[in-house]
Short mmCIF file of C-alpha atoms and ligand atoms in Angstrom, two decimals:
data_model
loop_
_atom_site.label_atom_id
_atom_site.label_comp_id
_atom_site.label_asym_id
_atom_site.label_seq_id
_atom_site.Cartn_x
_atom_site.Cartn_y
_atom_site.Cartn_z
CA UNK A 1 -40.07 31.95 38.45
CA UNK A 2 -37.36 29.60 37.33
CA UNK A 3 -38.49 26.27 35.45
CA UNK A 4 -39.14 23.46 37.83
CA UNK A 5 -36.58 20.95 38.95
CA UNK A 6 -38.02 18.02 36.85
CA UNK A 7 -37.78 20.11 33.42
CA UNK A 8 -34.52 21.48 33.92
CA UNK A 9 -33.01 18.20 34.51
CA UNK A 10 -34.88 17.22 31.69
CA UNK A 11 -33.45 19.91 29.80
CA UNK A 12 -29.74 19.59 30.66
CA UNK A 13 -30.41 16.00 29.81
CA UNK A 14 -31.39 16.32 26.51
CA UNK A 15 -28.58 19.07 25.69
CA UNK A 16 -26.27 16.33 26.92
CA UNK A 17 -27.57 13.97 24.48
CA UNK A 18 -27.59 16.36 21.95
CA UNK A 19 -24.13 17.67 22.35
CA UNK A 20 -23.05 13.72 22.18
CA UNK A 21 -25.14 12.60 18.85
CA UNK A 22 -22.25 11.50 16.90
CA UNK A 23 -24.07 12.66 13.47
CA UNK A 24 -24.74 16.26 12.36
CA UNK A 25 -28.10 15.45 11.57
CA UNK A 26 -28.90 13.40 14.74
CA UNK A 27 -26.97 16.30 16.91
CA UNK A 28 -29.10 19.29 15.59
CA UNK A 29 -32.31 17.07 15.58
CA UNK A 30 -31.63 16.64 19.60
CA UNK A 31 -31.27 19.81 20.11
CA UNK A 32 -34.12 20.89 18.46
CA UNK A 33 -35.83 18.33 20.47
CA UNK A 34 -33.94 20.18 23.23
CA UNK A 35 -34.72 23.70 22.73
CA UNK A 36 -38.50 22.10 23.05
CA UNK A 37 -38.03 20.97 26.33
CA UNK A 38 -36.81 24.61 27.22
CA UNK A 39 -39.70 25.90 25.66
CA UNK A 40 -41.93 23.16 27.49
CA UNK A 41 -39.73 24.34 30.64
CA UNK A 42 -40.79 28.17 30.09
CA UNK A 43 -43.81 29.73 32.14
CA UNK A 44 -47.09 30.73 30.68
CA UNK A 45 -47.24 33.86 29.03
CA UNK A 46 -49.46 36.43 31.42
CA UNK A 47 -51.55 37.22 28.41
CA UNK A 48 -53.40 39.17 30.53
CA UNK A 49 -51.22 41.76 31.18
CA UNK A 50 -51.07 42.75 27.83
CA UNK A 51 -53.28 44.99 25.31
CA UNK A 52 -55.49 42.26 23.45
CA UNK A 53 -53.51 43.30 20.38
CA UNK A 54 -50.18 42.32 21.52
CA UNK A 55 -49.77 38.62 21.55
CA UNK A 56 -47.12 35.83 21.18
CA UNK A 57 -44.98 36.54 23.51
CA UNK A 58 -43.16 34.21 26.32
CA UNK A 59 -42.34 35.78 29.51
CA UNK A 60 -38.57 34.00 29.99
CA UNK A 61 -36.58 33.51 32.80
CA UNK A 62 -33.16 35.09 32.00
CA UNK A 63 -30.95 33.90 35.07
CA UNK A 64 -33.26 35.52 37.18
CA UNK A 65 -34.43 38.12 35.47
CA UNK A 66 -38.12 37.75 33.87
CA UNK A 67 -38.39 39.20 30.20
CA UNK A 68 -41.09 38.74 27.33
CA UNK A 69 -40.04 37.28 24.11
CA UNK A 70 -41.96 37.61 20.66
CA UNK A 71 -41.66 34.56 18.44
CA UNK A 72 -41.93 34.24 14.89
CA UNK A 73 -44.29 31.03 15.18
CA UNK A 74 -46.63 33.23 16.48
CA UNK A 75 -47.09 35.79 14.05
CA UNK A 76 -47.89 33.67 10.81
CA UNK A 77 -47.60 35.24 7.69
CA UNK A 78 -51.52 35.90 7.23
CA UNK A 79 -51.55 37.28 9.97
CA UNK A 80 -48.83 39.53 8.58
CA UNK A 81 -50.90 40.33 5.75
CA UNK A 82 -54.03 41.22 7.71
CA UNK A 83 -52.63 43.52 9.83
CA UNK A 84 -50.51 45.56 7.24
CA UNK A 85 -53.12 45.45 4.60
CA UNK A 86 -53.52 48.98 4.17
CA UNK A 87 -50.05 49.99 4.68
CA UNK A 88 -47.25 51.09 2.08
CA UNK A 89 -43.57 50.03 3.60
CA UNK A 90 -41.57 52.77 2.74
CA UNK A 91 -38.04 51.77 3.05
CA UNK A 92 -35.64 54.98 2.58
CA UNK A 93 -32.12 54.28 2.30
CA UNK A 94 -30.86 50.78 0.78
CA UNK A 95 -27.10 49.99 2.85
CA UNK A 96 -27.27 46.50 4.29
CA UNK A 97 -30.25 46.96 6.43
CA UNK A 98 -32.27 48.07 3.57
CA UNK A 99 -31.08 45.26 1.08
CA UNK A 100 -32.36 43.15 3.98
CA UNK A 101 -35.37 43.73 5.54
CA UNK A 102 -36.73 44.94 2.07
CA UNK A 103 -35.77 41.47 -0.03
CA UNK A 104 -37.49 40.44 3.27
CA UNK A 105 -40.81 42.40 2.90
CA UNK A 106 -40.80 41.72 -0.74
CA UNK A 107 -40.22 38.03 -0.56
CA UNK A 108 -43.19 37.94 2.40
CA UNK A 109 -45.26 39.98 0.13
CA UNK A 110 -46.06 42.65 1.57
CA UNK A 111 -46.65 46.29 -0.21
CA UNK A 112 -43.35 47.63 0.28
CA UNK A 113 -40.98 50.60 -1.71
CA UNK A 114 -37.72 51.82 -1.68
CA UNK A 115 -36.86 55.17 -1.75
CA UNK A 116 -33.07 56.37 -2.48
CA UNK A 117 -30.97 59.09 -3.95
CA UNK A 118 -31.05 58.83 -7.46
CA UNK A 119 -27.99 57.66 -9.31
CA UNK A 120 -26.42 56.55 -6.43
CA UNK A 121 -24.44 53.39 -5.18
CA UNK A 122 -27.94 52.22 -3.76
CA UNK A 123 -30.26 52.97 -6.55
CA UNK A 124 -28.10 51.27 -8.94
CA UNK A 125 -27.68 48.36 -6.28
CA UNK A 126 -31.76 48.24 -6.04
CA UNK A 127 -32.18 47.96 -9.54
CA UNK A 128 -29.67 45.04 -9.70
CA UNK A 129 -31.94 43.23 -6.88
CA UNK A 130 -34.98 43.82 -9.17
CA UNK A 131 -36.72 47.17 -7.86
CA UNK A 132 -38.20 48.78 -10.75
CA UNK A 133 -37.67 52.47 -10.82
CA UNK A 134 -41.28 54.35 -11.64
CA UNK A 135 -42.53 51.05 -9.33
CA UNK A 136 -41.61 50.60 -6.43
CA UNK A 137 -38.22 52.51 -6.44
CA UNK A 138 -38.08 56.37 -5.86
CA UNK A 139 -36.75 59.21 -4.74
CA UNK A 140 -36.38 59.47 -0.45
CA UNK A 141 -38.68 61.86 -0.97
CA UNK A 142 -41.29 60.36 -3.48
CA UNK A 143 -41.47 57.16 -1.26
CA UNK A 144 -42.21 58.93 1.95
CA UNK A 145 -44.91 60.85 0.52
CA UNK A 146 -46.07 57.10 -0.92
CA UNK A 147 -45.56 55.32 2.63
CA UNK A 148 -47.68 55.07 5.46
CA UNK A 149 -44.46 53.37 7.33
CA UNK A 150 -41.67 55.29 6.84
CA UNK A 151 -38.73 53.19 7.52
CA UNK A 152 -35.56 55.06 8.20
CA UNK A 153 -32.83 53.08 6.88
CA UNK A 154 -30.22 56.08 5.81
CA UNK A 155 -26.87 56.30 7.26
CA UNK A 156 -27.38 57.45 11.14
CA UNK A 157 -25.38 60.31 9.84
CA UNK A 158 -27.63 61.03 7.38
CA UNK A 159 -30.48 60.51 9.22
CA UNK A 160 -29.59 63.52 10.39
CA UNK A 161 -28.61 65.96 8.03
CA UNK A 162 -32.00 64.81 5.43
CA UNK A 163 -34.37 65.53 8.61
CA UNK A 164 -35.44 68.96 7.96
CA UNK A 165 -36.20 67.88 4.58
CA UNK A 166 -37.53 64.80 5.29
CA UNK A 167 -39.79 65.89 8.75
CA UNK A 168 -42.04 66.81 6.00
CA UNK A 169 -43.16 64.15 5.48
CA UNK A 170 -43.63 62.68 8.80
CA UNK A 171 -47.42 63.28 9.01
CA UNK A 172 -50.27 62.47 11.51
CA UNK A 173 -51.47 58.93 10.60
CA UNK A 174 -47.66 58.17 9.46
CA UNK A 175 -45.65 55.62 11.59
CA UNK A 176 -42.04 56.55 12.08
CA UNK A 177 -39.48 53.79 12.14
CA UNK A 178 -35.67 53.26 12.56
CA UNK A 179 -33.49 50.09 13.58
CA UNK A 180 -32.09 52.29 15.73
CA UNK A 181 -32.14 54.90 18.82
CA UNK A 182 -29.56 57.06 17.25
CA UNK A 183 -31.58 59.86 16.04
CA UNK A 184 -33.82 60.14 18.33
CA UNK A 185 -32.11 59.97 21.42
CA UNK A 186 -29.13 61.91 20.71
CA UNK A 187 -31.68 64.30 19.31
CA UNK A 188 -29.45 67.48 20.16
CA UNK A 189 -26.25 65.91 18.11
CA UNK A 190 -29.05 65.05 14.95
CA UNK A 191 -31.75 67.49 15.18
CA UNK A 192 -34.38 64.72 14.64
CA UNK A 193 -37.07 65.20 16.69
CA UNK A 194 -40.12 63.65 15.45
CA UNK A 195 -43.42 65.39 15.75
CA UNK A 196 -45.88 64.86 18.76
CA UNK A 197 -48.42 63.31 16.52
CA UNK A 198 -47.20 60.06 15.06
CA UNK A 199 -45.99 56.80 16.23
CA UNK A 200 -42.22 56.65 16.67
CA UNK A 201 -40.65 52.76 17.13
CA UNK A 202 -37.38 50.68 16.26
CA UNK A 203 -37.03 47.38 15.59
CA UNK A 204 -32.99 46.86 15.48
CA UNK A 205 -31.84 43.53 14.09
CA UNK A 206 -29.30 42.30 16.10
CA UNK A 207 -26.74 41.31 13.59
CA UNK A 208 -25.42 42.46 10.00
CA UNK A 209 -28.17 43.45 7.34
CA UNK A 210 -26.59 40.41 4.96
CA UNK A 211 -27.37 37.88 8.06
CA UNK A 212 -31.03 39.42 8.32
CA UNK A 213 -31.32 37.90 4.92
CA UNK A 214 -29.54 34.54 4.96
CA UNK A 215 -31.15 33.46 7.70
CA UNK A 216 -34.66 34.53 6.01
CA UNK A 217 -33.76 32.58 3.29
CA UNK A 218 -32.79 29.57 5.46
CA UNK A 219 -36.24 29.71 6.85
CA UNK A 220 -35.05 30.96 10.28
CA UNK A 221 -35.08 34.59 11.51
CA UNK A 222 -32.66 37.02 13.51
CA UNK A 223 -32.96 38.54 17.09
CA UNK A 224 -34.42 41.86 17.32
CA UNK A 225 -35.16 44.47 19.54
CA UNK A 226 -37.78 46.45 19.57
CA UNK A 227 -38.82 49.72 21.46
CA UNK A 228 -41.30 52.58 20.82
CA UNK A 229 -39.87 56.31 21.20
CA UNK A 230 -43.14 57.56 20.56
CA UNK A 231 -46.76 55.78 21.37
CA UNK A 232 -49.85 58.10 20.03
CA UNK A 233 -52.09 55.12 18.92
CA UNK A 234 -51.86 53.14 21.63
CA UNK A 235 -50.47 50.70 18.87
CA UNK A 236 -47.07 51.11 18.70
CA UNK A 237 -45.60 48.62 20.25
CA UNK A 238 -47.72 45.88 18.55
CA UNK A 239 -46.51 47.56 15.43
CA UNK A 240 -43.46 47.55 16.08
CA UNK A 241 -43.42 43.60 16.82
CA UNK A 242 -45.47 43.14 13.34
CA UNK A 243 -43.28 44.65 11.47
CA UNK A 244 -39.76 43.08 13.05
CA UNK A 245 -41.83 39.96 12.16
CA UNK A 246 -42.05 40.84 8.13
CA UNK A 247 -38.66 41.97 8.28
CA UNK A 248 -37.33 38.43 9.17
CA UNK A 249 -36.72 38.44 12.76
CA UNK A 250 -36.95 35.06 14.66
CA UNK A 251 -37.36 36.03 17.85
CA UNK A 252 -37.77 40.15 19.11
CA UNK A 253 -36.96 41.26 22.46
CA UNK A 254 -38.46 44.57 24.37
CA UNK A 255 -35.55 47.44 24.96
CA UNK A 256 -36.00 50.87 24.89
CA UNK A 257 -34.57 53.21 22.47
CA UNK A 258 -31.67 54.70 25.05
CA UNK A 259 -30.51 50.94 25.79
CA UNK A 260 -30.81 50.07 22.22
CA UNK A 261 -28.45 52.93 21.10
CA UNK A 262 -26.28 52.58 24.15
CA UNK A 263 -25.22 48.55 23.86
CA UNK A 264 -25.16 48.92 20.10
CA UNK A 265 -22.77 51.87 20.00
CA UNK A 266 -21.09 50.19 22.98
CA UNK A 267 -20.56 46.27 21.78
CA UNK A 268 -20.13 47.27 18.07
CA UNK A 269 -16.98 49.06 19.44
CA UNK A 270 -16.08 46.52 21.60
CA UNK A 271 -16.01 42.59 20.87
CA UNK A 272 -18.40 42.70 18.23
CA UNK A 273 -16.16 44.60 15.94
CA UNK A 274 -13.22 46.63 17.54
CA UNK A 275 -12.11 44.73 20.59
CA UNK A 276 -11.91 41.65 18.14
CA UNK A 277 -9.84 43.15 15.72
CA UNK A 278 -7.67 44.58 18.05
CA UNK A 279 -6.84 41.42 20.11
CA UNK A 280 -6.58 39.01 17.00
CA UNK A 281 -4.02 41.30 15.90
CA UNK A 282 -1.91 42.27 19.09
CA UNK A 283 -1.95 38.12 19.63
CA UNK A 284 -0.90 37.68 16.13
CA UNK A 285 2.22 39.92 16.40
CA UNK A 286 3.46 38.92 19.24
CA UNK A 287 3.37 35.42 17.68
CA UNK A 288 5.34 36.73 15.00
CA UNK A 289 7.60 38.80 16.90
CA UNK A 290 8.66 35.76 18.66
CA UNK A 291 9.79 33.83 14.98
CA UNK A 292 6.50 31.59 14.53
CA UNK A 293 5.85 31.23 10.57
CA UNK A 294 2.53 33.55 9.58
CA UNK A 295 0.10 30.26 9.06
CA UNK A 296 0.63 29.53 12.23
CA UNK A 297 0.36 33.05 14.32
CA UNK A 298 -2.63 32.92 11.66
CA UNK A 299 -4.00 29.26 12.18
CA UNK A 300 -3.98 29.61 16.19
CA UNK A 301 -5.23 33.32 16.18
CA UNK A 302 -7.87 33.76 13.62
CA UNK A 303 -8.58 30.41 12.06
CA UNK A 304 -9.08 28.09 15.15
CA UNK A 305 -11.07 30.61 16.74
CA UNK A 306 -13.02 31.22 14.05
CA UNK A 307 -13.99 27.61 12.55
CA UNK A 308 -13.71 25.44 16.28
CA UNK A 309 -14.22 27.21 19.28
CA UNK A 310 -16.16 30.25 18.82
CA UNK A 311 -18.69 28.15 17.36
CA UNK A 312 -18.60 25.48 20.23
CA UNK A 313 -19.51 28.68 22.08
CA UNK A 314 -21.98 29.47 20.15
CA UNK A 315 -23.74 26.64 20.50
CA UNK A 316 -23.42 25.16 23.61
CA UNK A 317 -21.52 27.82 25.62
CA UNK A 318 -18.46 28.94 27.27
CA UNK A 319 -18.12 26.28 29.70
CA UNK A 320 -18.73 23.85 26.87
CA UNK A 321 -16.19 25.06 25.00
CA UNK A 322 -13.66 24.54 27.81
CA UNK A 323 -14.53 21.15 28.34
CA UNK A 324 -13.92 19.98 24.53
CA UNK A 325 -10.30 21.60 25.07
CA UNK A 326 -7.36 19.53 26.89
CA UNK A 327 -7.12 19.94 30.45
CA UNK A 328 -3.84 21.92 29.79
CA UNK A 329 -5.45 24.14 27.69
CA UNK A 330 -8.09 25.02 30.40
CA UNK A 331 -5.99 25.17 33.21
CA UNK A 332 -4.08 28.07 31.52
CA UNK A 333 -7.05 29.88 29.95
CA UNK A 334 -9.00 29.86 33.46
CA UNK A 335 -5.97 31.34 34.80
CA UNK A 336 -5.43 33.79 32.39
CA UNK A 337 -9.14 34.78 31.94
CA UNK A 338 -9.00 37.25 35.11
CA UNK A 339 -6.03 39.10 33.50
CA UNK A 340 -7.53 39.54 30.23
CA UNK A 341 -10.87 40.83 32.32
CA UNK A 342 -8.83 43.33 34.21
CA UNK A 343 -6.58 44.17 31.48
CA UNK A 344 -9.82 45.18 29.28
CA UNK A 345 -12.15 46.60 32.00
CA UNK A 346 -11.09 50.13 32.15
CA UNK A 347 -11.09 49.84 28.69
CA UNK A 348 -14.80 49.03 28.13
CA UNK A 349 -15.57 51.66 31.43
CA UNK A 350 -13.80 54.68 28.95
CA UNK A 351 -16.16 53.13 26.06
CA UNK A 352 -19.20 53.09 27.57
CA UNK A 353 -18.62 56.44 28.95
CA UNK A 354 -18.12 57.89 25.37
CA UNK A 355 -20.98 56.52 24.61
CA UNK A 356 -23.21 58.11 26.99
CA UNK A 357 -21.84 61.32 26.75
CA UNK A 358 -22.29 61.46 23.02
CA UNK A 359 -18.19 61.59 21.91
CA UNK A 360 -19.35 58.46 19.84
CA UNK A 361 -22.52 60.23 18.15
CA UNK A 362 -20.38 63.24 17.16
CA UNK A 363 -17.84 61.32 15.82
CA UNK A 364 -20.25 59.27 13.21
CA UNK A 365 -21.77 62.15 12.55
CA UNK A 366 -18.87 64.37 11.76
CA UNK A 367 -16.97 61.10 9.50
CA UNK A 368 -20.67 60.11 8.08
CA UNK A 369 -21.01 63.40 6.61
CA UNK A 370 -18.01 64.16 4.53
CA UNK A 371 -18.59 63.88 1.24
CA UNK A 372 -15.67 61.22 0.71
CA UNK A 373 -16.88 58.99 3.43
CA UNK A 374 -17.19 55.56 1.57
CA UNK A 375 -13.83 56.53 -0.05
CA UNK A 376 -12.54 56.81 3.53
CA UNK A 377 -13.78 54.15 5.14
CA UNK A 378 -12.20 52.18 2.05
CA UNK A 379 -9.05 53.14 2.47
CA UNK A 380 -8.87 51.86 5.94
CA UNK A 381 -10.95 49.00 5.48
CA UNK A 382 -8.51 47.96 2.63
CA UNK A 383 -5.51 48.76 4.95
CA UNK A 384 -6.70 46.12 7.38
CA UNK A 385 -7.13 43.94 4.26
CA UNK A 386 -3.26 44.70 3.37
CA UNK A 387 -2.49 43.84 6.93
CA UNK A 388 -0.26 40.39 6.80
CA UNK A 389 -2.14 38.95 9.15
CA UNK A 390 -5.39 39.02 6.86
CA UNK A 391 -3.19 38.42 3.66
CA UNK A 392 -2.09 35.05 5.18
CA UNK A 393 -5.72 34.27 6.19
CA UNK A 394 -7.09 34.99 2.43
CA UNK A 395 -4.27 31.81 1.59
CA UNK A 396 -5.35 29.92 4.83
CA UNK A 397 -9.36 30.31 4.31
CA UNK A 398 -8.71 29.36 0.74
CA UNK A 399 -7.54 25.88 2.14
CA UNK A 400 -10.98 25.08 3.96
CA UNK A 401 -12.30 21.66 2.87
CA UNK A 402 -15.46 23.38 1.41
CA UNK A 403 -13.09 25.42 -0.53
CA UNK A 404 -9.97 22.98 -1.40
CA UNK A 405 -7.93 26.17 -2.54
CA UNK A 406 -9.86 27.07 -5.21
CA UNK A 407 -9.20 30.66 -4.43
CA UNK A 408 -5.46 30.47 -4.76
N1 LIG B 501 -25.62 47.58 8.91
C1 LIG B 501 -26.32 46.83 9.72
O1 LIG B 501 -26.33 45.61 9.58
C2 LIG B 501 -27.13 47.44 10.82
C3 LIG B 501 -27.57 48.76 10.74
N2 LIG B 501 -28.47 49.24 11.64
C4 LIG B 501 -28.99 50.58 11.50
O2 LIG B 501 -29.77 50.64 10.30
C5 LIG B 501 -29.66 51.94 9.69
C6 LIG B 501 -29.13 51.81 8.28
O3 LIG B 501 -27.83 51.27 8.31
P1 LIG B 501 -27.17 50.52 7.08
O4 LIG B 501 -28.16 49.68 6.40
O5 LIG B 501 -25.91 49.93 7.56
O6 LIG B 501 -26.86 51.70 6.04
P2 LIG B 501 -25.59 52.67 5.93
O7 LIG B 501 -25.22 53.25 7.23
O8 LIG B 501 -24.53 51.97 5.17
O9 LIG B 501 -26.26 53.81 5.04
C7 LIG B 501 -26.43 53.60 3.69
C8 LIG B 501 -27.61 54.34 3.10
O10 LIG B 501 -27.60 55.73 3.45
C9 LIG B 501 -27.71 56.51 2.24
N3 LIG B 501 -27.11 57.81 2.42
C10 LIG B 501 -25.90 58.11 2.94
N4 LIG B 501 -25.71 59.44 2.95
C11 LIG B 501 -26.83 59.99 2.40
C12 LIG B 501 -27.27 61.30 2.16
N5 LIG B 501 -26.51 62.37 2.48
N6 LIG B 501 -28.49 61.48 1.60
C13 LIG B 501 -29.27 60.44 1.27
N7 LIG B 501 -28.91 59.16 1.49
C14 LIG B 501 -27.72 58.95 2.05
C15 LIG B 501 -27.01 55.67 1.18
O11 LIG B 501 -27.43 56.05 -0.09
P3 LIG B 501 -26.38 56.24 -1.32
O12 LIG B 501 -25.99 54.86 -1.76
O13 LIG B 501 -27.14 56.99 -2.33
O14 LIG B 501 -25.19 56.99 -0.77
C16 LIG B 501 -27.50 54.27 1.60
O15 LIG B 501 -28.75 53.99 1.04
C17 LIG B 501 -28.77 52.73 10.63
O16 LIG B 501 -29.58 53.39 11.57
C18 LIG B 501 -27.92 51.67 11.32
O17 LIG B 501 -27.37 52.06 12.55
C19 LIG B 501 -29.00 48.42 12.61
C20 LIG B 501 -28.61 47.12 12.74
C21 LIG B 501 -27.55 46.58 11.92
C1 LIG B 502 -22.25 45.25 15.04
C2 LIG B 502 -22.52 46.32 14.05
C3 LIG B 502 -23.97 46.75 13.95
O1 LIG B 502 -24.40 47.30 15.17
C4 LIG B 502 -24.77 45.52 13.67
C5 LIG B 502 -24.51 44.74 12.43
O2 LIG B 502 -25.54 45.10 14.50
C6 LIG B 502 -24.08 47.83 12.87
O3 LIG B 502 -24.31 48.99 13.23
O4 LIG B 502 -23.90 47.53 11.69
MG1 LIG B 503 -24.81 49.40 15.15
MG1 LIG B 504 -25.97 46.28 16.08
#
């Protein structure tokens, strides 16, 4: 059911008056005032046709396709406490998701330990965000005897090889939980295979670990997903809502764990992360190649992008963005558009594939698990930071009026 005519010209009418509020302030008060009227705009809930338990969800129309939506308003922070009053969160690994969603628990105060190697990059980084070792910071192993929500926050790779240590202490009465479908459903490539007795769920922020806690701290919350591998209680996925709630997500969306795994394997390889990086820098040297200086193959590649359009997409969409760029510039883009899509489609087609079939899995796995790994992953993270292209963007970002080249 799509919203009815009067509310959706109701709605585009107030994100027109929103987008043309001259002032910051007045343009994100109207839209706020707009995203109401979407809300208003959205159908009932069918309460109904959920278990009592699970609750606060919208069923939203997403161009024609109906889907339920869990939002934070609806899960209030008593509420929070209530339900996980007799549960230990026991976070095990502490990489960007961990630094996260635990600051997250903490902050919302809820009974919550890490557990880590000792000695380690992340025990030393725990103690430096205030976990107290003896406390409520252990060994991986001490905390999952301690937790009755074992939260699975090691490497994906070694998710895998700790499992036959760590299955141990996956016990009946135990929830298991990742932020991912990894393990589980590329259980031949990881060995993890939970046992039949306990619940197994994700809830997968959909961003960075470091943006799980900014926007926390902002008083807003990130998309999640959330899925249940494993449903033995009949409570899983209400868990698994609650506790992408006290993790600090905003607003949590229903996947399963195969599509979770899938489209994050897929779009972290693609325009999230590689597809980016690959066409800011074959843009940038051809820009170069053809004699233009490197602030400006820099300034109309990376920077422009970066700090005024991508955010006018952001927040009011493509076809928003094209309409606050000269008529030139669209004209050209429009027609190039279709060149770039066919250019890049047998490109995402191979990706996809190699992420079904696993190629993907094996190759995390295999890199993950040398010992040198964060060494390696320096090296070529620092080689892209030693690329001219993001040399001449340290000096350009450095120039930002918030920053007035006080890096330089
Ligand atoms: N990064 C993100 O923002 C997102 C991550 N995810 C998922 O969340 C999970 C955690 O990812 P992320 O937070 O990035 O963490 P990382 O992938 O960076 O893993 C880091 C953690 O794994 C530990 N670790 C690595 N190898 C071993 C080992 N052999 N034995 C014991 N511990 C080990 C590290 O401990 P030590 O310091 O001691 O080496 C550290 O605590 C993954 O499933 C990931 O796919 C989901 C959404 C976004
Ligand atoms: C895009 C990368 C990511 O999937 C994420 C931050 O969501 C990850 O695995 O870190
Ligand atoms: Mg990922
Ligand atoms: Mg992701």
């Amino acid at each position: 059911m799509s919203a009815p005519a009067f509310t959706r010209s109701a709605t585009r009418a107030a994100l027109r008056a929103a987008a043309q509020a001259s002032k910051p302030q007045l343009r994100s008060l109207s839209l706020l005032a707009a995203r109401n009227v979407v809300r208003a705009a959205a159908p009932a809930a069918p309460r109904f046709a959920a278990p009592a338990s699970v609750r606060g969800y919208k069923t939203l129309d997403f161009a024609g396709t109906k889907e339920k939506v869990y939002s934070r308003d609806e899960y209030p922070l008593e509420q929070l406490h209530e339900y996980f009053k007799n549960d230990t969160f026991a976070l095990l690994g502490y990489g960007s998701q961990g630094h996260g969603q635990g600051l997250n628990l903490r902050d919302n105060g809820l009974n919550v330990i890490v557990g880590v190697r000792k000695d380690g990059e992340s025990w030393r980084q725990a103690i430096e965000d205030g976990w107290v070792p003896g406390k409520n910071l252990f060994s991986v192993e001490e905390a999952a005897t301690k937790g009755t929500i074992l939260m699975n926050l090691l490497s994906d790779a070694a998710q895998s090889t700790t499992w036959p240590e760590l299955s141990k202490f996956v016990v009946k009465g135990k929830t298991l939980y990742f932020s991912h479908g990894f393990s589980c459903v590329f259980h031949k490539e990881t060995g993890v295979i939970p046992p039949k007795d306990v619940d197994v769920i994700l809830a997968a922020p959909k961003g960075s670990g470091r943006t799980v806690r900014t926007l926390f701290k902002e008083g807003r919350g990130i998309n999640s997903s959330v899925a249940v591998f494993q449903d033995v209680t009949g409570e899983a996925l209400n868990r698994a809502v609650n506790i992408a709630m006290a993790v600090g997500s905003g607003y949590v969306y229903e996947t399963t764990f195969e599509k979770e795994v899938y489209s994050d394997l897929y779009g972290e390889r693609g325009v999230l992360m590689g597809g980016i990086q690959g066409m800011f820098k074959a843009q940038y040297e051809v820009l170069r190649k053809n004699g233009h200086s490197p602030s400006e193959a820099f300034n109309e590649t990376c920077e422009e992008a970066l700090m005024s359009l991508f955010p006018l997409i952001g927040e009011h969409g493509m076809d928003y963005m094209y309409k606050a760029c000269s008529t030139t510039a669209r004209r050209g883009a429009l027609d190039w558009a279709p060149e770039f899509e066919k250019a890049n489609l047998p490109v995402f087609e191979r990706l996809y594939e190699s992420v079904r079939n696993g190629t993907e899995t094996r190759r995390a796995l295999e890199f993950g698990n040398r010992k040198d790994y964060r060494e390696q992953y320096d090296k070529e993270t620092d080689a892209i930071a030693d690329q001219e292209m993001w040399r001449v963007g340290h000096v350009v970002r450095a120039l930002r009026p918030d920053r007035a080249g006080k890096a330089l």
